[in-house]
Amino acid sequence: MLRQILPGIWQWAWFSEEKQLDFNGHLLTVNEHRILVDPPPMAAEELSQARRGGQMDYILLTNRDHVRDAAALQKELHCQVWVPEADAPEMAVTADKTYKDGELLAGGIWAVHLSDQKSPGESALFLQQGKGIMIVGDALIGKPPGSVGMLSPEKYADAAKAREGLKRLLKYNFDTLLVGDGAAILTGARPLVEQFLA
C-alpha cells in the first residue's frame, strides 16, 4: 500500500526476511515531476495506485545495491533511470543518465555524494521542501525506529572513514530523513544524525 507520509511524498515497503527490516521505496511528486526512489517490488495494488497519479518520469537510484525492482519498473512505467556515475558500471539496470555530486536533478533534487561508503557512488538526495528532506539509500538505516544507525562494519573498507564521510549530510538543513532500509524519521532528524555521528 502506498502511504502518504508528507505532502507530495508516498512510501511503500517490502519486508526483507533476511535483514528483518523494511526495504522502502518513495514516490515523490515534486515540481510537476513524478519520481520513484530506490523502488523495491510493488504489489499490483501499489502499482495501480502509482499509475493513477499520471505518468512516472524518473527512477532515481542512490547506490549500486538499490537497483531492486528498477529495471522491471523502468519497462513497465516507461520512465528514465538515473544512477550515481561511480556505481553505474556495476549496476544491473540500463541507466538513461548518470549523476554526480552537486548536480541538480529532476524535480529540484540535489545529489549529495558520500565518500568512503559501502559503494563508491553512494549518494543522498536532498530536497528543499518544507523544512528540508534528506533521502538516503544505504548511508544510514532507520533501526530501531526513531533512531539511525549504519550497516555492520564489515560492509565497509573502513567503517571509521565511512562514518566520517556521513558528516557531509550535516552541511544541509533537513528535518525529515527518509531511509531505504528501516523506519523514516519524519521530524527532528538532523539533530539525531548529528548526535549519532558525534
Short mmCIF file of C-alpha atoms in Angstrom, two decimals:
data_model
loop_
_atom_site.label_atom_id
_atom_site.label_comp_id
_atom_site.label_asym_id
_atom_site.label_seq_id
_atom_site.Cartn_x
_atom_site.Cartn_y
_atom_site.Cartn_z
CA MET A 1 0.00 0.00 0.00
CA LEU A 2 1.33 3.45 -0.91
CA ARG A 3 1.15 5.53 2.24
CA GLN A 4 1.33 9.31 2.07
CA ILE A 5 3.86 10.36 4.70
CA LEU A 6 4.39 14.03 3.75
CA PRO A 7 2.85 16.45 1.25
CA GLY A 8 3.73 15.07 -2.20
CA ILE A 9 5.59 12.05 -0.76
CA TRP A 10 4.40 8.44 -0.56
CA GLN A 11 6.19 5.38 0.76
CA TRP A 12 5.77 1.66 0.28
CA ALA A 13 7.76 -1.19 1.78
CA TRP A 14 8.84 -4.72 1.04
CA PHE A 15 9.82 -6.73 4.12
CA SER A 16 13.19 -8.45 3.91
CA GLU A 17 13.09 -11.72 5.86
CA GLU A 18 16.87 -11.95 5.65
CA LYS A 19 17.55 -8.47 7.09
CA GLN A 20 14.40 -8.39 9.24
CA LEU A 21 13.53 -4.85 8.19
CA ASP A 22 11.54 -2.95 5.60
CA PHE A 23 13.09 -2.03 2.26
CA ASN A 24 11.38 1.25 1.40
CA GLY A 25 10.57 2.89 -1.88
CA HIS A 26 9.46 6.51 -2.20
CA LEU A 27 7.22 8.19 -4.73
CA LEU A 28 7.82 11.94 -4.93
CA THR A 29 5.63 14.45 -6.71
CA VAL A 30 7.90 17.48 -6.95
CA ASN A 31 7.71 20.46 -9.30
CA GLU A 32 5.40 18.59 -11.69
CA HIS A 33 7.72 15.57 -11.83
CA ARG A 34 6.78 12.11 -10.55
CA ILE A 35 9.82 10.25 -9.29
CA LEU A 36 10.44 6.85 -7.69
CA VAL A 37 13.48 6.44 -5.41
CA ASP A 38 15.18 3.04 -4.85
CA PRO A 39 11.98 1.09 -5.66
CA PRO A 40 11.56 -2.34 -4.06
CA PRO A 41 8.97 -4.67 -5.64
CA MET A 42 5.47 -3.18 -5.90
CA ALA A 43 2.32 -5.20 -5.34
CA ALA A 44 -0.29 -4.94 -8.12
CA GLU A 45 -2.37 -2.57 -5.97
CA GLU A 46 0.65 -0.33 -5.32
CA LEU A 47 1.46 -0.23 -9.00
CA SER A 48 -2.06 0.78 -9.98
CA GLN A 49 -2.06 3.38 -7.16
CA ALA A 50 1.22 4.78 -8.55
CA ARG A 51 -0.17 4.88 -12.10
CA ARG A 52 -3.31 6.73 -11.04
CA GLY A 53 -1.35 9.94 -10.43
CA GLY A 54 -0.24 10.09 -14.07
CA GLN A 55 2.96 9.37 -15.98
CA MET A 56 6.02 8.41 -13.90
CA ASP A 57 9.01 10.45 -15.13
CA TYR A 58 12.09 9.12 -13.37
CA ILE A 59 13.53 6.45 -11.13
CA LEU A 60 16.47 7.72 -9.05
CA LEU A 61 18.83 5.18 -7.51
CA THR A 62 21.14 6.08 -4.62
CA ASN A 63 23.70 3.26 -4.97
CA ARG A 64 24.58 0.06 -6.85
CA ASP A 65 22.84 -2.18 -4.31
CA HIS A 66 19.48 -0.41 -4.55
CA VAL A 67 18.61 -1.38 -8.12
CA ARG A 68 15.89 -3.54 -6.53
CA ASP A 69 12.93 -3.54 -8.96
CA ALA A 70 14.08 -0.57 -11.06
CA ALA A 71 14.64 -2.50 -14.31
CA ALA A 72 11.14 -4.02 -14.28
CA LEU A 73 9.52 -0.70 -13.34
CA GLN A 74 11.55 1.17 -15.97
CA LYS A 75 9.97 -1.12 -18.59
CA GLU A 76 6.52 -1.16 -17.01
CA LEU A 77 6.22 2.60 -16.45
CA HIS A 78 8.29 3.83 -19.44
CA CYS A 79 10.40 6.18 -17.33
CA GLN A 80 14.07 7.13 -17.19
CA VAL A 81 16.51 5.68 -14.65
CA TRP A 82 19.22 7.96 -13.23
CA VAL A 83 22.08 6.44 -11.23
CA PRO A 84 25.26 7.61 -9.47
CA GLU A 85 28.09 7.81 -12.01
CA ALA A 86 30.61 5.93 -9.86
CA ASP A 87 28.25 2.97 -9.38
CA ALA A 88 26.83 2.80 -12.91
CA PRO A 89 29.30 0.17 -14.28
CA GLU A 90 28.28 -2.27 -11.52
CA MET A 91 24.52 -1.88 -11.83
CA ALA A 92 22.16 -4.40 -13.41
CA VAL A 93 19.94 -1.73 -14.94
CA THR A 94 20.34 0.36 -18.08
CA ALA A 95 20.78 3.95 -16.94
CA ASP A 96 19.38 6.75 -19.07
CA LYS A 97 21.61 9.20 -17.25
CA THR A 98 24.31 9.20 -14.58
CA TYR A 99 24.67 11.92 -11.98
CA LYS A 100 27.44 13.13 -9.70
CA ASP A 101 27.91 15.21 -6.58
CA GLY A 102 26.33 18.64 -6.50
CA GLU A 103 24.13 18.06 -9.54
CA LEU A 104 20.61 19.41 -9.53
CA LEU A 105 18.39 16.52 -10.61
CA ALA A 106 14.81 16.43 -11.87
CA GLY A 107 12.28 17.97 -9.52
CA GLY A 108 14.90 20.23 -7.87
CA ILE A 109 16.61 17.39 -6.00
CA TRP A 110 20.30 17.85 -5.13
CA ALA A 111 22.70 14.91 -5.40
CA VAL A 112 24.98 14.64 -2.36
CA HIS A 113 27.85 12.17 -2.82
CA LEU A 114 29.03 10.50 0.39
CA SER A 115 32.63 9.30 0.42
CA ASP A 116 34.04 6.01 1.78
CA GLN A 117 30.67 4.25 1.90
CA LYS A 118 29.73 0.67 1.01
CA SER A 119 29.72 1.53 -2.69
CA PRO A 120 31.81 4.21 -4.44
CA GLY A 121 28.78 6.10 -5.74
CA GLU A 122 26.64 6.16 -2.57
CA SER A 123 24.59 9.35 -2.73
CA ALA A 124 21.93 11.06 -0.69
CA LEU A 125 19.17 13.14 -2.28
CA PHE A 126 18.31 16.50 -0.75
CA LEU A 127 15.05 18.28 -1.31
CA GLN A 128 14.48 21.86 -0.13
CA GLN A 129 10.84 21.26 0.61
CA GLY A 130 9.18 22.18 3.91
CA LYS A 131 11.99 22.18 6.49
CA GLY A 132 14.24 20.08 4.25
CA ILE A 133 14.12 16.39 3.31
CA MET A 134 17.16 14.10 3.08
CA ILE A 135 16.75 10.74 1.36
CA VAL A 136 19.43 8.10 1.91
CA GLY A 137 19.94 4.64 0.44
CA ASP A 138 22.45 2.61 2.46
CA ALA A 139 24.21 5.56 4.11
CA LEU A 140 22.03 5.33 7.23
CA ILE A 141 19.39 2.85 8.31
CA GLY A 142 16.35 3.56 10.45
CA LYS A 143 16.69 0.83 13.04
CA PRO A 144 15.43 0.69 15.72
CA PRO A 145 12.57 3.06 14.76
CA GLY A 146 13.19 6.64 15.90
CA SER A 147 16.96 6.30 15.65
CA VAL A 148 19.63 5.98 12.97
CA GLY A 149 22.47 3.54 12.51
CA MET A 150 24.98 2.30 9.97
CA LEU A 151 25.35 -1.06 8.30
CA SER A 152 27.61 -3.58 10.03
CA PRO A 153 31.34 -2.64 9.96
CA GLU A 154 32.36 -5.49 7.60
CA LYS A 155 30.30 -3.84 4.83
CA TYR A 156 32.89 -1.04 4.58
CA ALA A 157 36.54 -0.94 3.59
CA ASP A 158 36.97 1.34 6.62
CA ALA A 159 33.96 1.89 8.91
CA ALA A 160 35.55 4.88 10.70
CA LYS A 161 36.13 6.66 7.38
CA ALA A 162 32.57 5.81 6.32
CA ARG A 163 31.20 7.43 9.48
CA GLU A 164 33.39 10.50 8.81
CA GLY A 165 32.04 10.64 5.23
CA LEU A 166 28.48 10.87 6.55
CA LYS A 167 29.23 14.21 8.25
CA ARG A 168 28.70 15.75 4.82
CA LEU A 169 24.95 15.34 5.45
CA LEU A 170 25.19 17.90 8.26
CA LYS A 171 26.02 20.66 5.76
CA TYR A 172 22.32 20.58 4.86
CA ASN A 173 19.31 21.68 6.85
CA PHE A 174 16.77 18.88 6.95
CA ASP A 175 14.00 17.97 9.34
CA THR A 176 12.99 14.71 7.66
CA LEU A 177 15.17 11.67 6.93
CA LEU A 178 13.75 9.10 4.52
CA VAL A 179 15.67 5.83 4.56
CA GLY A 180 15.90 2.98 2.07
CA ASP A 181 16.05 0.46 4.94
CA GLY A 182 14.12 0.67 8.23
CA ALA A 183 11.90 3.43 9.61
CA ALA A 184 11.86 7.04 8.39
CA ILE A 185 12.27 9.95 10.79
CA LEU A 186 9.67 12.48 9.74
CA THR A 187 10.65 15.30 12.08
CA GLY A 188 13.69 16.28 14.15
CA ALA A 189 16.02 14.10 12.05
CA ARG A 190 19.10 16.34 11.72
CA PRO A 191 19.89 16.54 15.48
CA LEU A 192 19.56 12.74 15.67
CA VAL A 193 22.02 12.30 12.82
CA GLU A 194 24.38 14.83 14.39
CA GLN A 195 24.21 13.02 17.72
CA PHE A 196 24.85 9.67 16.05
CA LEU A 197 27.90 10.97 14.17
CA ALA A 198 29.37 12.88 17.13
#
